[in-house]
């Protein structure tokens, strides 16, 4: 029988836990959420030496005295899930800070391994660790690791197996005599030390009898039962919780002095050098602008040729290939129709945006892993706090340009509920690639300078977000702006493989969505368009009937066509569906070209096209402007039909409506989970009103011009 | 630009309910008073609250040597050992240094 081992990875933020997990579990990673909260949960699975190892990456935390949501999650996991092994990852270069968490983990008495990570950085900084002494003092296994090149990972895996096979309790930290004597009294009162009671059920006693954490908890909760405790609290003028906290610091500090040595090295830190510019009051701001400009320029320009190629690959190769195969096997009339309209027209259209989304995720991951992201918060706090917002709120807002859903999740870094809700009310106005998909389609079709229109829309979104925040600050969320505390990790060259793994996980979920929700929506639309059966024209179909019913609401903003209002309904699942629905609806109108399909020449043409796209991508990087969308190309048929049902004014109004209205089920759901159902519902209504209002004004100005 | 009322209402030391900060602000040098490039040592915290507990956990502890790397608006970048921590001036004013 294979033994299964549950391993919790615990450590401070930015110590390289995730990179280490990626090294250990390779590709078997799973990203999800912790039950009930929207904190990302990363898991890894590995079969090693006949054991099934299940890694759980706990959120990066500084302490197990639960102050924030992250700390609660980690604390609850260790108490309730009782992992077989805890891997405590320590950033060797910052060990003194990290040892507080180590001390707290040791109190639980669970089998533990210490991973001294970033051993290469430590060597460079002249930091030496007396590993043998550490093992003596704590009675735990110690492994030196380097997440970046995988050094020590093998040894770590071996240690996990050995520890799981012969589990034992590490030595609990020793505190001052007064505290230890008090704890002895508590132990006498509670001979069978229970596990830390979490929901008032101390019945489940832990097999690890030396659970010091439980004793400490009993002590702090004991009120006036122990005379000495009351006396100690009085003489220190502190409550027991803070006294114990200082005891832990003392232990961590003492331990650090015992085993860590630093040789004097003269080389100055690269991080300090970069920060001289990156955090400079004036230069830093320009660096930020440059970084953001490059992020968008490269994401848009580099991906555009690939997107065009993917679109061509679908419509000129895959679709005719499948159609000719279908006609060979003698499929009827409706199957090829269904295929070209619902599958290629709907799902295929959305898939063309994979290159763009991949690049945006790539750069956001790069920013996050390089350590620059929190610096943006510092630089922007100067402006943000004038609006009554946290600089830290800048990070979720930036992530919002990638996808609103993880952005809403990232608001958990804001400790104050009010600050969190404020930022959450701004995020949905940050335009995501799903919206860009729609913008780029319409802007190219109706405007001479599509790039200007698209940037205008991005800025409009930001402006509405800021106005919303300002309005909320003046009304519902008045009060003091809370303090802010944040670490600036050292700059590190991200491991490209890890970044790519992160991108792949995101793309997988996007493709999954395309294959499920978007596919289903396309099929439903297609069916509704073709019911009741044997209708002469689509405008007699059920879909048209539904669309016509809601058209009056949208008519004042210039959307006076059932085909558009119908496609807006399923777009609530995800905005890009508006195009796939339109693709499905309009492609019925497009005359199918009845050309012969020859496999080999077509394939040759596609390969050639891919080479051309690659060349164009790299060439685009050489120009200083954002080149994307300067030319019109692609599927002319669909574009021409759509062109006839919009005017430039109504197209602009339509884009504004889609920009501002939170037409995204996933975002609304995550807001509901984080901010409550009432908040989510009110926000959805507000975003609809705001979208309608702005679109109305713009449309009518547009008509006058 | 109008300032929010919130910022004018910074509490004075003597306002603390627990009375731990009986010394007046004038006698105590706090981290807030330091300039960019200054180095100092943390002596004590004038309050015990969640913000202080958090920065202690992050590495700004009693006895630690610190250097001010940058100041901008209300933000202060403090370096200690190998970590850099941003705190706002309303937290910095509760950290006594020498």
mmCIF file of C-alpha atoms in Angstrom, chain A residues 271-609:
data_model
loop_
_atom_site.group_PDB
_atom_site.id
_atom_site.type_symbol
_atom_site.label_atom_id
_atom_site.label_comp_id
_atom_site.label_asym_id
_atom_site.label_seq_id
_atom_site.Cartn_x
_atom_site.Cartn_y
_atom_site.Cartn_z
ATOM 1 C CA UNK A 271 18.349 46.043 -4.243
ATOM 2 C CA UNK A 272 19.472 49.240 -2.532
ATOM 3 C CA UNK A 273 21.009 50.435 -5.784
ATOM 4 C CA UNK A 274 17.867 49.815 -7.818
ATOM 5 C CA UNK A 275 15.704 51.339 -5.109
ATOM 6 C CA UNK A 276 17.738 54.548 -5.223
ATOM 7 C CA UNK A 277 16.014 55.109 -8.579
ATOM 8 C CA UNK A 278 12.853 52.998 -8.312
ATOM 9 C CA UNK A 279 11.766 54.544 -5.003
ATOM 10 C CA UNK A 280 13.012 58.052 -5.775
ATOM 11 C CA UNK A 281 10.221 60.623 -5.222
ATOM 12 C CA UNK A 282 10.487 61.893 -8.820
ATOM 13 C CA UNK A 283 12.369 59.275 -10.840
ATOM 14 C CA UNK A 284 10.431 56.459 -9.222
ATOM 15 C CA UNK A 285 7.214 57.791 -10.649
ATOM 16 C CA UNK A 286 8.662 57.810 -14.161
ATOM 17 C CA UNK A 287 10.014 54.310 -13.726
ATOM 18 C CA UNK A 288 6.491 53.232 -12.777
ATOM 19 C CA UNK A 289 4.997 54.883 -15.855
ATOM 20 C CA UNK A 290 7.626 53.288 -18.078
ATOM 21 C CA UNK A 291 7.006 49.838 -16.600
ATOM 22 C CA UNK A 292 3.253 50.135 -17.138
ATOM 23 C CA UNK A 293 3.724 51.462 -20.670
ATOM 24 C CA UNK A 294 6.021 48.563 -21.551
ATOM 25 C CA UNK A 295 3.613 46.076 -19.970
ATOM 26 C CA UNK A 296 0.808 47.183 -22.268
ATOM 27 C CA UNK A 297 2.913 47.848 -25.335
ATOM 28 C CA UNK A 298 4.579 44.449 -25.335
ATOM 29 C CA UNK A 299 1.407 42.582 -24.363
ATOM 30 C CA UNK A 300 -0.637 44.176 -27.133
ATOM 31 C CA UNK A 301 1.887 44.474 -29.906
ATOM 32 C CA UNK A 302 3.608 41.178 -29.424
ATOM 33 C CA UNK A 303 0.391 39.200 -29.246
ATOM 34 C CA UNK A 304 -1.528 40.841 -32.087
ATOM 35 C CA UNK A 305 0.144 39.032 -35.016
ATOM 36 C CA UNK A 306 -0.341 35.728 -33.181
ATOM 37 C CA UNK A 307 -3.983 36.539 -32.544
ATOM 38 C CA UNK A 308 -4.538 37.290 -36.205
ATOM 39 C CA UNK A 309 -2.812 34.072 -37.076
ATOM 40 C CA UNK A 310 -4.924 32.047 -34.631
ATOM 41 C CA UNK A 311 -8.068 33.561 -36.080
ATOM 42 C CA UNK A 312 -6.940 32.699 -39.586
ATOM 43 C CA UNK A 313 -5.989 29.215 -38.463
ATOM 44 C CA UNK A 314 -9.518 28.685 -37.168
ATOM 45 C CA UNK A 315 -11.442 30.137 -40.087
ATOM 46 C CA UNK A 316 -9.160 29.240 -42.982
ATOM 47 C CA UNK A 317 -7.831 25.916 -41.835
ATOM 48 C CA UNK A 318 -9.593 24.146 -38.974
ATOM 49 C CA UNK A 319 -13.089 25.119 -40.015
ATOM 50 C CA UNK A 320 -12.826 24.151 -43.714
ATOM 51 C CA UNK A 321 -10.890 21.023 -42.732
ATOM 52 C CA UNK A 322 -13.647 19.910 -40.396
ATOM 53 C CA UNK A 323 -16.345 20.890 -42.882
ATOM 54 C CA UNK A 324 -14.765 18.873 -45.658
ATOM 55 C CA UNK A 325 -14.390 15.908 -43.291
ATOM 56 C CA UNK A 326 -18.027 16.245 -42.283
ATOM 57 C CA UNK A 327 -19.199 16.328 -45.887
ATOM 58 C CA UNK A 328 -17.049 13.268 -46.608
ATOM 59 C CA UNK A 329 -18.784 11.255 -43.929
ATOM 60 C CA UNK A 330 -22.077 12.537 -45.279
ATOM 61 C CA UNK A 331 -23.261 14.604 -42.346
ATOM 62 C CA UNK A 332 -26.561 16.359 -42.832
ATOM 63 C CA UNK A 333 -27.163 20.055 -43.207
ATOM 64 C CA UNK A 334 -27.432 21.114 -39.589
ATOM 65 C CA UNK A 335 -24.225 19.578 -38.268
ATOM 66 C CA UNK A 336 -21.830 21.584 -40.441
ATOM 67 C CA UNK A 337 -23.948 24.649 -39.752
ATOM 68 C CA UNK A 338 -23.812 24.065 -36.043
ATOM 69 C CA UNK A 339 -20.078 23.535 -36.280
ATOM 70 C CA UNK A 340 -19.248 26.691 -38.177
ATOM 71 C CA UNK A 341 -21.691 28.926 -36.331
ATOM 72 C CA UNK A 342 -21.645 27.751 -32.725
ATOM 73 C CA UNK A 343 -18.196 26.230 -32.418
ATOM 74 C CA UNK A 344 -15.923 28.193 -34.727
ATOM 75 C CA UNK A 345 -17.998 31.379 -34.625
ATOM 76 C CA UNK A 346 -18.517 31.234 -30.861
ATOM 77 C CA UNK A 347 -15.815 29.352 -29.000
ATOM 78 C CA UNK A 348 -13.159 29.703 -31.672
ATOM 79 C CA UNK A 349 -13.446 33.444 -31.677
ATOM 80 C CA UNK A 350 -12.752 33.678 -27.975
ATOM 81 C CA UNK A 351 -9.802 31.326 -28.193
ATOM 82 C CA UNK A 352 -8.031 33.697 -30.558
ATOM 83 C CA UNK A 353 -7.371 35.919 -27.555
ATOM 84 C CA UNK A 354 -5.207 33.385 -25.757
ATOM 85 C CA UNK A 355 -1.905 35.008 -26.892
ATOM 86 C CA UNK A 356 -2.899 38.384 -25.452
ATOM 87 C CA UNK A 357 -4.143 36.989 -22.185
ATOM 88 C CA UNK A 358 -1.040 34.835 -21.817
ATOM 89 C CA UNK A 359 1.234 37.844 -22.259
ATOM 90 C CA UNK A 360 -0.652 40.028 -19.803
ATOM 91 C CA UNK A 361 -0.493 37.265 -17.210
ATOM 92 C CA UNK A 362 3.166 36.723 -18.001
ATOM 93 C CA UNK A 363 4.079 40.335 -17.304
ATOM 94 C CA UNK A 364 1.910 40.619 -14.217
ATOM 95 C CA UNK A 365 3.529 37.456 -12.829
ATOM 96 C CA UNK A 366 6.936 38.880 -13.693
ATOM 97 C CA UNK A 367 6.152 42.115 -11.851
ATOM 98 C CA UNK A 368 4.940 40.174 -8.863
ATOM 99 C CA UNK A 369 7.840 37.740 -8.670
ATOM 100 C CA UNK A 370 10.568 40.281 -9.334
ATOM 101 C CA UNK A 371 9.549 42.172 -6.213
ATOM 102 C CA UNK A 372 8.574 45.387 -8.003
ATOM 103 C CA UNK A 373 4.831 45.161 -7.342
ATOM 104 C CA UNK A 374 4.849 46.340 -3.694
ATOM 105 C CA UNK A 375 7.095 49.242 -4.696
ATOM 106 C CA UNK A 376 4.294 50.493 -6.902
ATOM 107 C CA UNK A 377 2.140 50.634 -3.783
ATOM 108 C CA UNK A 378 4.751 52.780 -2.026
ATOM 109 C CA UNK A 379 5.153 55.160 -4.955
ATOM 110 C CA UNK A 380 1.449 55.523 -5.561
ATOM 111 C CA UNK A 381 0.452 55.961 -1.931
ATOM 112 C CA UNK A 382 1.300 59.652 -2.201
ATOM 113 C CA UNK A 383 -1.505 60.117 -4.756
ATOM 114 C CA UNK A 384 -3.812 57.394 -3.589
ATOM 115 C CA UNK A 385 -4.063 58.589 -0.014
ATOM 116 C CA UNK A 386 -5.184 62.015 -1.186
ATOM 117 C CA UNK A 387 -8.230 60.189 -2.511
ATOM 118 C CA UNK A 388 -8.597 58.423 0.773
ATOM 119 C CA UNK A 389 -7.144 55.205 -0.564
ATOM 120 C CA UNK A 390 -4.275 52.992 0.377
ATOM 121 C CA UNK A 391 -1.160 52.765 -1.771
ATOM 122 C CA UNK A 392 -1.510 49.039 -1.207
ATOM 123 C CA UNK A 393 -4.847 49.221 -3.028
ATOM 124 C CA UNK A 394 -2.871 49.934 -6.172
ATOM 125 C CA UNK A 395 -1.793 46.284 -6.469
ATOM 126 C CA UNK A 396 -5.299 44.813 -6.785
ATOM 127 C CA UNK A 397 -6.169 47.625 -9.179
ATOM 128 C CA UNK A 398 -3.202 46.783 -11.396
ATOM 129 C CA UNK A 399 -4.048 43.096 -11.263
ATOM 130 C CA UNK A 400 -7.528 44.128 -12.384
ATOM 131 C CA UNK A 401 -6.086 44.880 -15.795
ATOM 132 C CA UNK A 402 -5.237 41.183 -16.014
ATOM 133 C CA UNK A 403 -8.463 39.796 -14.618
ATOM 134 C CA UNK A 404 -10.875 41.278 -12.103
ATOM 135 C CA UNK A 405 -11.349 37.996 -10.254
ATOM 136 C CA UNK A 406 -7.827 37.535 -8.805
ATOM 137 C CA UNK A 407 -7.751 41.304 -8.320
ATOM 138 C CA UNK A 408 -10.739 41.125 -5.993
ATOM 139 C CA UNK A 409 -9.020 38.261 -4.178
ATOM 140 C CA UNK A 410 -5.890 40.365 -3.787
ATOM 141 C CA UNK A 411 -7.810 42.910 -1.734
ATOM 142 C CA UNK A 412 -7.253 40.589 1.208
ATOM 143 C CA UNK A 413 -3.871 42.273 1.707
ATOM 144 C CA UNK A 414 -5.808 45.278 2.969
ATOM 145 C CA UNK A 415 -6.472 44.660 6.629
ATOM 146 C CA UNK A 416 -9.249 47.170 6.998
ATOM 147 C CA UNK A 417 -12.674 46.066 5.789
ATOM 148 C CA UNK A 418 -13.611 49.533 4.603
ATOM 149 C CA UNK A 419 -10.423 49.984 2.550
ATOM 150 C CA UNK A 420 -11.057 46.567 1.091
ATOM 151 C CA UNK A 421 -14.603 47.388 -0.031
ATOM 152 C CA UNK A 422 -13.444 50.699 -1.491
ATOM 153 C CA UNK A 423 -10.855 49.030 -3.688
ATOM 154 C CA UNK A 424 -13.298 46.277 -4.563
ATOM 155 C CA UNK A 425 -15.741 48.889 -5.846
ATOM 156 C CA UNK A 426 -13.027 50.250 -8.154
ATOM 157 C CA UNK A 427 -11.634 47.015 -9.582
ATOM 158 C CA UNK A 428 -14.493 46.153 -11.968
ATOM 159 C CA UNK A 429 -13.871 49.455 -13.773
ATOM 160 C CA UNK A 430 -10.312 48.398 -14.608
ATOM 161 C CA UNK A 431 -10.592 47.063 -18.115
ATOM 162 C CA UNK A 432 -9.585 43.428 -18.491
ATOM 163 C CA UNK A 433 -8.502 41.566 -21.668
ATOM 164 C CA UNK A 434 -12.050 40.208 -22.050
ATOM 165 C CA UNK A 435 -13.216 43.761 -22.627
ATOM 166 C CA UNK A 436 -10.239 44.508 -24.833
ATOM 167 C CA UNK A 437 -11.365 41.653 -27.021
ATOM 168 C CA UNK A 438 -14.618 43.491 -27.652
ATOM 169 C CA UNK A 439 -13.002 46.935 -27.882
ATOM 170 C CA UNK A 440 -10.412 45.937 -30.418
ATOM 171 C CA UNK A 441 -13.105 44.397 -32.603
ATOM 172 C CA UNK A 442 -15.363 47.454 -32.569
ATOM 173 C CA UNK A 443 -12.710 50.146 -32.459
ATOM 174 C CA UNK A 444 -11.006 48.836 -35.594
ATOM 175 C CA UNK A 445 -14.329 48.595 -37.349
ATOM 176 C CA UNK A 446 -15.633 52.075 -36.640
ATOM 177 C CA UNK A 447 -12.762 54.429 -35.912
ATOM 178 C CA UNK A 448 -9.804 55.777 -37.837
ATOM 179 C CA UNK A 449 -7.577 55.711 -34.748
ATOM 180 C CA UNK A 450 -8.656 52.626 -32.820
ATOM 181 C CA UNK A 451 -5.693 52.798 -30.408
ATOM 182 C CA UNK A 452 -6.807 56.245 -29.238
ATOM 183 C CA UNK A 453 -10.344 54.972 -28.660
ATOM 184 C CA UNK A 454 -9.129 51.951 -26.715
ATOM 185 C CA UNK A 455 -6.844 54.005 -24.506
ATOM 186 C CA UNK A 456 -9.648 56.478 -23.994
ATOM 187 C CA UNK A 457 -11.824 53.622 -22.758
ATOM 188 C CA UNK A 458 -9.121 52.402 -20.374
ATOM 189 C CA UNK A 459 -8.828 55.906 -18.939
ATOM 190 C CA UNK A 460 -12.583 56.303 -18.749
ATOM 191 C CA UNK A 461 -12.700 53.119 -16.671
ATOM 192 C CA UNK A 462 -9.979 54.420 -14.346
ATOM 193 C CA UNK A 463 -11.752 57.781 -14.028
ATOM 194 C CA UNK A 464 -15.095 56.171 -13.168
ATOM 195 C CA UNK A 465 -13.292 53.953 -10.643
ATOM 196 C CA UNK A 466 -11.705 56.979 -8.978
ATOM 197 C CA UNK A 467 -14.985 58.886 -8.969
ATOM 198 C CA UNK A 468 -16.704 55.902 -7.400
ATOM 199 C CA UNK A 469 -14.061 55.733 -4.686
ATOM 200 C CA UNK A 470 -14.282 59.461 -4.086
ATOM 201 C CA UNK A 471 -18.060 59.302 -3.864
ATOM 202 C CA UNK A 472 -17.942 56.361 -1.450
ATOM 203 C CA UNK A 473 -15.354 58.108 0.728
ATOM 204 C CA UNK A 474 -17.661 61.089 1.032
ATOM 205 C CA UNK A 475 -20.716 59.024 1.862
ATOM 206 C CA UNK A 476 -20.746 55.400 2.972
ATOM 207 C CA UNK A 477 -17.068 54.937 3.846
ATOM 208 C CA UNK A 478 -16.055 58.014 5.752
ATOM 209 C CA UNK A 479 -13.524 57.844 8.515
ATOM 210 C CA UNK A 480 -9.838 57.537 9.180
ATOM 211 C CA UNK A 481 -7.619 56.003 6.591
ATOM 212 C CA UNK A 482 -5.868 53.177 8.338
ATOM 213 C CA UNK A 483 -2.100 52.905 8.631
ATOM 214 C CA UNK A 484 -0.207 50.736 6.253
ATOM 215 C CA UNK A 485 2.594 48.299 6.767
ATOM 216 C CA UNK A 486 4.168 46.307 3.957
ATOM 217 C CA UNK A 487 7.370 44.544 3.128
ATOM 218 C CA UNK A 488 9.496 45.385 0.098
ATOM 219 C CA UNK A 489 11.146 42.096 -0.856
ATOM 220 C CA UNK A 490 14.607 42.188 -2.416
ATOM 221 C CA UNK A 491 14.648 42.267 -6.212
ATOM 222 C CA UNK A 492 15.054 38.805 -7.639
ATOM 223 C CA UNK A 493 15.312 37.563 -11.163
ATOM 224 C CA UNK A 494 12.165 35.428 -11.485
ATOM 225 C CA UNK A 495 12.606 31.855 -12.562
ATOM 226 C CA UNK A 496 11.077 31.850 -16.030
ATOM 227 C CA UNK A 497 9.823 28.292 -15.659
ATOM 228 C CA UNK A 498 7.836 29.208 -12.574
ATOM 229 C CA UNK A 499 6.389 32.257 -14.321
ATOM 230 C CA UNK A 500 5.398 30.103 -17.283
ATOM 231 C CA UNK A 501 3.810 27.569 -14.952
ATOM 232 C CA UNK A 502 1.695 30.351 -13.435
ATOM 233 C CA UNK A 503 0.710 31.586 -16.908
ATOM 234 C CA UNK A 504 -0.181 28.053 -17.942
ATOM 235 C CA UNK A 505 -2.462 27.573 -14.936
ATOM 236 C CA UNK A 506 -4.324 30.782 -15.879
ATOM 237 C CA UNK A 507 -4.553 29.900 -19.560
ATOM 238 C CA UNK A 508 -5.822 26.463 -18.649
ATOM 239 C CA UNK A 509 -8.660 28.009 -16.670
ATOM 240 C CA UNK A 510 -9.427 30.365 -19.577
ATOM 241 C CA UNK A 511 -9.518 27.486 -22.048
ATOM 242 C CA UNK A 512 -11.621 25.527 -19.616
ATOM 243 C CA UNK A 513 -14.060 28.414 -19.551
ATOM 244 C CA UNK A 514 -14.051 28.542 -23.347
ATOM 245 C CA UNK A 515 -14.757 24.820 -23.462
ATOM 246 C CA UNK A 516 -17.559 24.917 -20.891
ATOM 247 C CA UNK A 517 -19.385 28.168 -20.160
ATOM 248 C CA UNK A 518 -18.629 29.903 -23.438
ATOM 249 C CA UNK A 519 -19.312 26.739 -25.409
ATOM 250 C CA UNK A 520 -22.598 26.204 -23.602
ATOM 251 C CA UNK A 521 -23.633 29.813 -24.161
ATOM 252 C CA UNK A 522 -22.839 29.528 -27.873
ATOM 253 C CA UNK A 523 -24.834 26.320 -28.160
ATOM 254 C CA UNK A 524 -27.819 27.756 -26.297
ATOM 255 C CA UNK A 525 -27.796 30.878 -28.465
ATOM 256 C CA UNK A 526 -27.531 28.774 -31.584
ATOM 257 C CA UNK A 527 -30.447 26.622 -30.504
ATOM 258 C CA UNK A 528 -32.583 29.629 -29.578
ATOM 259 C CA UNK A 529 -31.771 31.153 -32.949
ATOM 260 C CA UNK A 530 -33.051 28.047 -34.672
ATOM 261 C CA UNK A 531 -36.221 27.530 -32.621
ATOM 262 C CA UNK A 532 -38.961 27.110 -33.372
ATOM 263 C CA UNK A 533 -37.770 24.845 -36.177
ATOM 264 C CA UNK A 534 -38.368 25.702 -39.810
ATOM 265 C CA UNK A 535 -38.576 29.456 -39.302
ATOM 266 C CA UNK A 536 -37.994 31.509 -42.418
ATOM 267 C CA UNK A 537 -35.918 34.245 -40.893
ATOM 268 C CA UNK A 538 -33.982 34.511 -37.639
ATOM 269 C CA UNK A 539 -35.957 37.526 -36.575
ATOM 270 C CA UNK A 540 -38.831 35.118 -35.905
ATOM 271 C CA UNK A 541 -36.758 32.980 -33.534
ATOM 272 C CA UNK A 542 -37.020 32.747 -29.750
ATOM 273 C CA UNK A 543 -33.668 34.505 -29.413
ATOM 274 C CA UNK A 544 -34.948 37.450 -31.422
ATOM 275 C CA UNK A 545 -38.089 37.562 -29.314
ATOM 276 C CA UNK A 546 -36.056 37.808 -26.075
ATOM 277 C CA UNK A 547 -33.715 40.381 -27.571
ATOM 278 C CA UNK A 548 -36.571 42.516 -28.792
ATOM 279 C CA UNK A 549 -38.111 42.494 -25.316
ATOM 280 C CA UNK A 550 -35.101 44.184 -23.735
ATOM 281 C CA UNK A 551 -34.245 46.443 -26.653
ATOM 282 C CA UNK A 552 -36.378 49.346 -25.300
ATOM 283 C CA UNK A 553 -34.090 49.590 -22.262
ATOM 284 C CA UNK A 554 -31.038 49.834 -24.472
ATOM 285 C CA UNK A 555 -32.527 51.921 -27.290
ATOM 286 C CA UNK A 556 -31.786 55.276 -25.572
ATOM 287 C CA UNK A 557 -28.064 54.465 -25.616
ATOM 288 C CA UNK A 558 -28.179 53.677 -29.318
ATOM 289 C CA UNK A 559 -28.471 49.900 -29.144
ATOM 290 C CA UNK A 560 -31.563 49.336 -31.193
ATOM 291 C CA UNK A 561 -31.014 45.911 -32.710
ATOM 292 C CA UNK A 562 -32.316 42.654 -31.236
ATOM 293 C CA UNK A 563 -29.165 40.853 -32.350
ATOM 294 C CA UNK A 564 -27.044 43.029 -30.057
ATOM 295 C CA UNK A 565 -29.365 42.993 -27.063
ATOM 296 C CA UNK A 566 -29.701 39.218 -27.348
ATOM 297 C CA UNK A 567 -25.937 38.784 -27.338
ATOM 298 C CA UNK A 568 -25.692 40.935 -24.186
ATOM 299 C CA UNK A 569 -27.719 38.466 -22.128
ATOM 300 C CA UNK A 570 -25.300 35.531 -22.174
ATOM 301 C CA UNK A 571 -22.464 38.074 -21.926
ATOM 302 C CA UNK A 572 -23.248 38.280 -18.231
ATOM 303 C CA UNK A 573 -21.390 34.965 -17.918
ATOM 304 C CA UNK A 574 -18.281 36.659 -19.314
ATOM 305 C CA UNK A 575 -17.967 39.744 -21.472
ATOM 306 C CA UNK A 576 -16.141 38.111 -24.353
ATOM 307 C CA UNK A 577 -19.267 36.028 -24.928
ATOM 308 C CA UNK A 578 -20.868 39.111 -26.439
ATOM 309 C CA UNK A 579 -18.631 38.578 -29.441
ATOM 310 C CA UNK A 580 -18.995 34.829 -29.584
ATOM 311 C CA UNK A 581 -22.773 35.299 -29.437
ATOM 312 C CA UNK A 582 -22.640 37.933 -32.132
ATOM 313 C CA UNK A 583 -20.390 35.610 -34.075
ATOM 314 C CA UNK A 584 -23.023 32.901 -33.775
ATOM 315 C CA UNK A 585 -25.934 35.215 -34.548
ATOM 316 C CA UNK A 586 -24.333 37.100 -37.402
ATOM 317 C CA UNK A 587 -22.448 34.229 -38.970
ATOM 318 C CA UNK A 588 -25.817 32.884 -40.021
ATOM 319 C CA UNK A 589 -26.082 35.957 -42.200
ATOM 320 C CA UNK A 590 -22.625 35.593 -43.638
ATOM 321 C CA UNK A 591 -22.577 33.683 -46.907
ATOM 322 C CA UNK A 592 -20.494 30.585 -46.574
ATOM 323 C CA UNK A 593 -17.717 30.569 -49.121
ATOM 324 C CA UNK A 594 -17.934 27.337 -51.017
ATOM 325 C CA UNK A 595 -14.336 26.834 -51.953
ATOM 326 C CA UNK A 596 -12.441 23.624 -52.355
ATOM 327 C CA UNK A 597 -10.244 22.706 -49.428
ATOM 328 C CA UNK A 598 -6.819 21.168 -50.030
ATOM 329 C CA UNK A 599 -5.117 19.969 -46.909
ATOM 330 C CA UNK A 600 -1.410 20.253 -47.717
ATOM 331 C CA UNK A 601 -1.289 23.686 -49.379
ATOM 332 C CA UNK A 602 -3.534 25.017 -46.617
ATOM 333 C CA UNK A 603 -1.237 23.604 -43.955
ATOM 334 C CA UNK A 604 1.775 25.054 -45.704
ATOM 335 C CA UNK A 605 0.106 28.435 -45.777
ATOM 336 C CA UNK A 606 -0.613 28.257 -42.049
ATOM 337 C CA UNK A 607 2.985 27.418 -41.161
ATOM 338 C CA UNK A 608 4.193 30.254 -43.358
ATOM 339 C CA UNK A 609 1.693 32.569 -41.664
#
